[in-house]
């Protein structure tokens, strides 16, 4: 099961290592899951954490070194996808493109723009839903 992981899941896991997003991330890192993220998410993660939490740069570097050794990083396509107009926030559209081009089964996120969209493929799933899955 291919699971694309969104920026907010990484940020929550770094800031709250005992939280639900961290538990979901840990679940996504083990079989039968195959965790993926895209280059756009990695860039966004670094930018947001350094901007909002500059005192946590060591945590970010440590996290990236360990987690990204297990997570496949896919390229972010530049060509627009037909279904991306269903995402309100234009900044999120490259992430959807990457999920579509990578043929993921699930897109794990806490972002309401994704969760409230009408996108059915890939299945956009919240932390709570993902943790309840067998």
PDB file of C-alpha atoms in Angstrom:
ATOM      1  CA  UNK A   1       0.000   0.000   0.000  1.00  0.00           C
ATOM      2  CA  UNK A   2       1.621   3.230  -1.220  1.00  0.00           C
ATOM      3  CA  UNK A   3       1.117   6.145   1.199  1.00  0.00           C
ATOM      4  CA  UNK A   4       2.034   9.741   0.296  1.00  0.00           C
ATOM      5  CA  UNK A   5       2.804  11.799   3.401  1.00  0.00           C
ATOM      6  CA  UNK A   6       1.962  15.501   3.562  1.00  0.00           C
ATOM      7  CA  UNK A   7       4.023  18.293   5.101  1.00  0.00           C
ATOM      8  CA  UNK A   8       1.749  18.808   8.110  1.00  0.00           C
ATOM      9  CA  UNK A   9       2.165  15.179   9.175  1.00  0.00           C
ATOM     10  CA  UNK A  10       5.941  15.592   9.257  1.00  0.00           C
ATOM     11  CA  UNK A  11       5.749  18.891  11.140  1.00  0.00           C
ATOM     12  CA  UNK A  12       3.363  17.478  13.745  1.00  0.00           C
ATOM     13  CA  UNK A  13       5.526  14.367  14.161  1.00  0.00           C
ATOM     14  CA  UNK A  14       8.624  16.493  14.743  1.00  0.00           C
ATOM     15  CA  UNK A  15       6.949  18.894  17.168  1.00  0.00           C
ATOM     16  CA  UNK A  16       4.864  16.274  18.993  1.00  0.00           C
ATOM     17  CA  UNK A  17       6.747  12.954  18.891  1.00  0.00           C
ATOM     18  CA  UNK A  18       4.170  11.296  21.172  1.00  0.00           C
ATOM     19  CA  UNK A  19       1.172  12.597  19.215  1.00  0.00           C
ATOM     20  CA  UNK A  20      -1.241  10.958  16.804  1.00  0.00           C
ATOM     21  CA  UNK A  21       0.462  12.295  13.663  1.00  0.00           C
ATOM     22  CA  UNK A  22       3.706  10.755  14.858  1.00  0.00           C
ATOM     23  CA  UNK A  23       1.930   7.439  15.437  1.00  0.00           C
ATOM     24  CA  UNK A  24       0.448   7.618  11.923  1.00  0.00           C
ATOM     25  CA  UNK A  25       3.840   8.394  10.432  1.00  0.00           C
ATOM     26  CA  UNK A  26       5.403   5.454  12.270  1.00  0.00           C
ATOM     27  CA  UNK A  27       2.632   3.196  10.969  1.00  0.00           C
ATOM     28  CA  UNK A  28       3.247   4.435   7.424  1.00  0.00           C
ATOM     29  CA  UNK A  29       6.942   3.552   7.707  1.00  0.00           C
ATOM     30  CA  UNK A  30       6.411  -0.187   8.140  1.00  0.00           C
ATOM     31  CA  UNK A  31       5.098  -2.879   5.782  1.00  0.00           C
ATOM     32  CA  UNK A  32       2.639  -3.328   4.261  1.00  0.00           C
ATOM     33  CA  UNK A  33       2.936   0.431   3.769  1.00  0.00           C
ATOM     34  CA  UNK A  34       5.369   1.937   1.294  1.00  0.00           C
ATOM     35  CA  UNK A  35       5.877   5.565   2.391  1.00  0.00           C
ATOM     36  CA  UNK A  36       6.450   8.315  -0.161  1.00  0.00           C
ATOM     37  CA  UNK A  37       6.667  12.040  -0.209  1.00  0.00           C
ATOM     38  CA  UNK A  38       7.662  14.510  -2.873  1.00  0.00           C
ATOM     39  CA  UNK A  39      10.455  16.997  -3.304  1.00  0.00           C
ATOM     40  CA  UNK A  40       7.949  19.849  -2.937  1.00  0.00           C
ATOM     41  CA  UNK A  41       6.943  18.571   0.526  1.00  0.00           C
ATOM     42  CA  UNK A  42      10.576  18.311   1.644  1.00  0.00           C
ATOM     43  CA  UNK A  43      11.269  21.881   0.509  1.00  0.00           C
ATOM     44  CA  UNK A  44       8.071  23.114   2.175  1.00  0.00           C
ATOM     45  CA  UNK A  45       8.892  21.224   5.374  1.00  0.00           C
ATOM     46  CA  UNK A  46      12.341  22.781   5.649  1.00  0.00           C
ATOM     47  CA  UNK A  47      11.050  26.266   4.841  1.00  0.00           C
ATOM     48  CA  UNK A  48       8.110  26.164   7.266  1.00  0.00           C
ATOM     49  CA  UNK A  49      10.037  24.698  10.162  1.00  0.00           C
ATOM     50  CA  UNK A  50      12.911  27.130   9.784  1.00  0.00           C
ATOM     51  CA  UNK A  51      10.475  30.023   9.451  1.00  0.00           C
ATOM     52  CA  UNK A  52       8.178  29.114  12.358  1.00  0.00           C
ATOM     53  CA  UNK A  53      10.483  27.092  14.614  1.00  0.00           C
ATOM     54  CA  UNK A  54      14.085  28.215  14.008  1.00  0.00           C
ATOM     55  CA  UNK A  55      15.125  26.742  17.356  1.00  0.00           C
ATOM     56  CA  UNK A  56      14.145  23.263  16.123  1.00  0.00           C
ATOM     57  CA  UNK A  57      16.617  22.989  13.220  1.00  0.00           C
ATOM     58  CA  UNK A  58      18.538  20.189  14.941  1.00  0.00           C
ATOM     59  CA  UNK A  59      15.314  18.225  15.353  1.00  0.00           C
ATOM     60  CA  UNK A  60      14.541  18.745  11.674  1.00  0.00           C
ATOM     61  CA  UNK A  61      17.955  17.587  10.516  1.00  0.00           C
ATOM     62  CA  UNK A  62      17.880  14.546  12.776  1.00  0.00           C
ATOM     63  CA  UNK A  63      14.370  13.683  11.657  1.00  0.00           C
ATOM     64  CA  UNK A  64      15.175  14.077   7.979  1.00  0.00           C
ATOM     65  CA  UNK A  65      18.272  11.941   8.265  1.00  0.00           C
ATOM     66  CA  UNK A  66      16.417   9.033   9.855  1.00  0.00           C
ATOM     67  CA  UNK A  67      12.977   9.178   8.231  1.00  0.00           C
ATOM     68  CA  UNK A  68      14.083   9.942   4.716  1.00  0.00           C
ATOM     69  CA  UNK A  69      16.296   6.894   4.655  1.00  0.00           C
ATOM     70  CA  UNK A  70      13.059   4.876   4.598  1.00  0.00           C
ATOM     71  CA  UNK A  71      10.747   7.212   2.653  1.00  0.00           C
ATOM     72  CA  UNK A  72      10.854   7.325  -1.119  1.00  0.00           C
ATOM     73  CA  UNK A  73      11.113  10.880  -2.415  1.00  0.00           C
ATOM     74  CA  UNK A  74       9.451  11.369  -5.780  1.00  0.00           C
ATOM     75  CA  UNK A  75       9.772  14.284  -8.147  1.00  0.00           C
ATOM     76  CA  UNK A  76       7.078  16.918  -8.200  1.00  0.00           C
ATOM     77  CA  UNK A  77       5.619  17.190 -11.704  1.00  0.00           C
ATOM     78  CA  UNK A  78       5.341  20.652 -13.197  1.00  0.00           C
ATOM     79  CA  UNK A  79       2.515  19.846 -15.611  1.00  0.00           C
ATOM     80  CA  UNK A  80      -0.932  20.518 -14.127  1.00  0.00           C
ATOM     81  CA  UNK A  81      -3.249  17.588 -13.473  1.00  0.00           C
ATOM     82  CA  UNK A  82      -6.922  17.770 -14.399  1.00  0.00           C
ATOM     83  CA  UNK A  83      -8.236  17.048 -10.889  1.00  0.00           C
ATOM     84  CA  UNK A  84      -6.002  19.546  -9.107  1.00  0.00           C
ATOM     85  CA  UNK A  85      -8.588  22.312  -9.515  1.00  0.00           C
ATOM     86  CA  UNK A  86     -10.543  20.506  -6.786  1.00  0.00           C
ATOM     87  CA  UNK A  87      -7.928  21.756  -4.294  1.00  0.00           C
ATOM     88  CA  UNK A  88      -8.672  25.271  -3.029  1.00  0.00           C
ATOM     89  CA  UNK A  89      -5.115  26.180  -2.079  1.00  0.00           C
ATOM     90  CA  UNK A  90      -3.027  26.499  -5.233  1.00  0.00           C
ATOM     91  CA  UNK A  91       0.132  25.918  -3.169  1.00  0.00           C
ATOM     92  CA  UNK A  92      -1.081  22.373  -2.447  1.00  0.00           C
ATOM     93  CA  UNK A  93      -1.611  21.424  -6.070  1.00  0.00           C
ATOM     94  CA  UNK A  94       1.979  20.307  -6.759  1.00  0.00           C
ATOM     95  CA  UNK A  95       1.643  17.804  -3.908  1.00  0.00           C
ATOM     96  CA  UNK A  96      -1.499  16.357  -5.460  1.00  0.00           C
ATOM     97  CA  UNK A  97       0.308  16.129  -8.810  1.00  0.00           C
ATOM     98  CA  UNK A  98       3.076  14.128  -7.170  1.00  0.00           C
ATOM     99  CA  UNK A  99       0.560  11.802  -5.506  1.00  0.00           C
ATOM    100  CA  UNK A 100      -1.230  11.232  -8.810  1.00  0.00           C
ATOM    101  CA  UNK A 101       1.928  10.620 -10.810  1.00  0.00           C
ATOM    102  CA  UNK A 102       3.232   8.200  -8.166  1.00  0.00           C
ATOM    103  CA  UNK A 103       0.069   6.096  -8.166  1.00  0.00           C
ATOM    104  CA  UNK A 104      -0.339   6.208  -4.406  1.00  0.00           C
ATOM    105  CA  UNK A 105      -3.201   4.424  -2.698  1.00  0.00           C
ATOM    106  CA  UNK A 106      -3.520   6.901   0.162  1.00  0.00           C
ATOM    107  CA  UNK A 107      -2.596  10.500   0.779  1.00  0.00           C
ATOM    108  CA  UNK A 108      -2.075  11.028   4.527  1.00  0.00           C
ATOM    109  CA  UNK A 109      -2.769  14.606   5.584  1.00  0.00           C
ATOM    110  CA  UNK A 110      -4.294  16.879   8.179  1.00  0.00           C
ATOM    111  CA  UNK A 111      -4.913  19.643   5.630  1.00  0.00           C
ATOM    112  CA  UNK A 112      -8.611  20.510   5.360  1.00  0.00           C
ATOM    113  CA  UNK A 113      -8.176  21.685   1.762  1.00  0.00           C
ATOM    114  CA  UNK A 114      -7.332  18.107   0.858  1.00  0.00           C
ATOM    115  CA  UNK A 115      -9.665  16.404   3.322  1.00  0.00           C
ATOM    116  CA  UNK A 116     -12.685  18.454   2.213  1.00  0.00           C
ATOM    117  CA  UNK A 117     -11.982  18.108  -1.498  1.00  0.00           C
ATOM    118  CA  UNK A 118     -13.988  15.828  -3.752  1.00  0.00           C
ATOM    119  CA  UNK A 119     -10.899  13.902  -4.818  1.00  0.00           C
ATOM    120  CA  UNK A 120     -11.392  10.152  -4.687  1.00  0.00           C
ATOM    121  CA  UNK A 121      -8.165   8.887  -6.216  1.00  0.00           C
ATOM    122  CA  UNK A 122      -5.884   8.797  -4.395  1.00  0.00           C
ATOM    123  CA  UNK A 123      -7.926   8.331  -1.259  1.00  0.00           C
ATOM    124  CA  UNK A 124      -7.233  11.299   0.986  1.00  0.00           C
ATOM    125  CA  UNK A 125      -7.110  10.111   4.565  1.00  0.00           C
ATOM    126  CA  UNK A 126      -6.833  11.786   7.953  1.00  0.00           C
ATOM    127  CA  UNK A 127      -4.562  10.693  10.780  1.00  0.00           C
ATOM    128  CA  UNK A 128      -7.528   9.262  12.722  1.00  0.00           C
ATOM    129  CA  UNK A 129      -8.735   7.238   9.729  1.00  0.00           C
ATOM    130  CA  UNK A 130      -5.257   5.961   8.966  1.00  0.00           C
ATOM    131  CA  UNK A 131      -4.672   4.846  12.554  1.00  0.00           C
ATOM    132  CA  UNK A 132      -7.973   2.927  12.527  1.00  0.00           C
ATOM    133  CA  UNK A 133      -7.059   0.979   9.394  1.00  0.00           C
ATOM    134  CA  UNK A 134      -5.952  -2.623   9.842  1.00  0.00           C
TER     135      UNK A 134
END
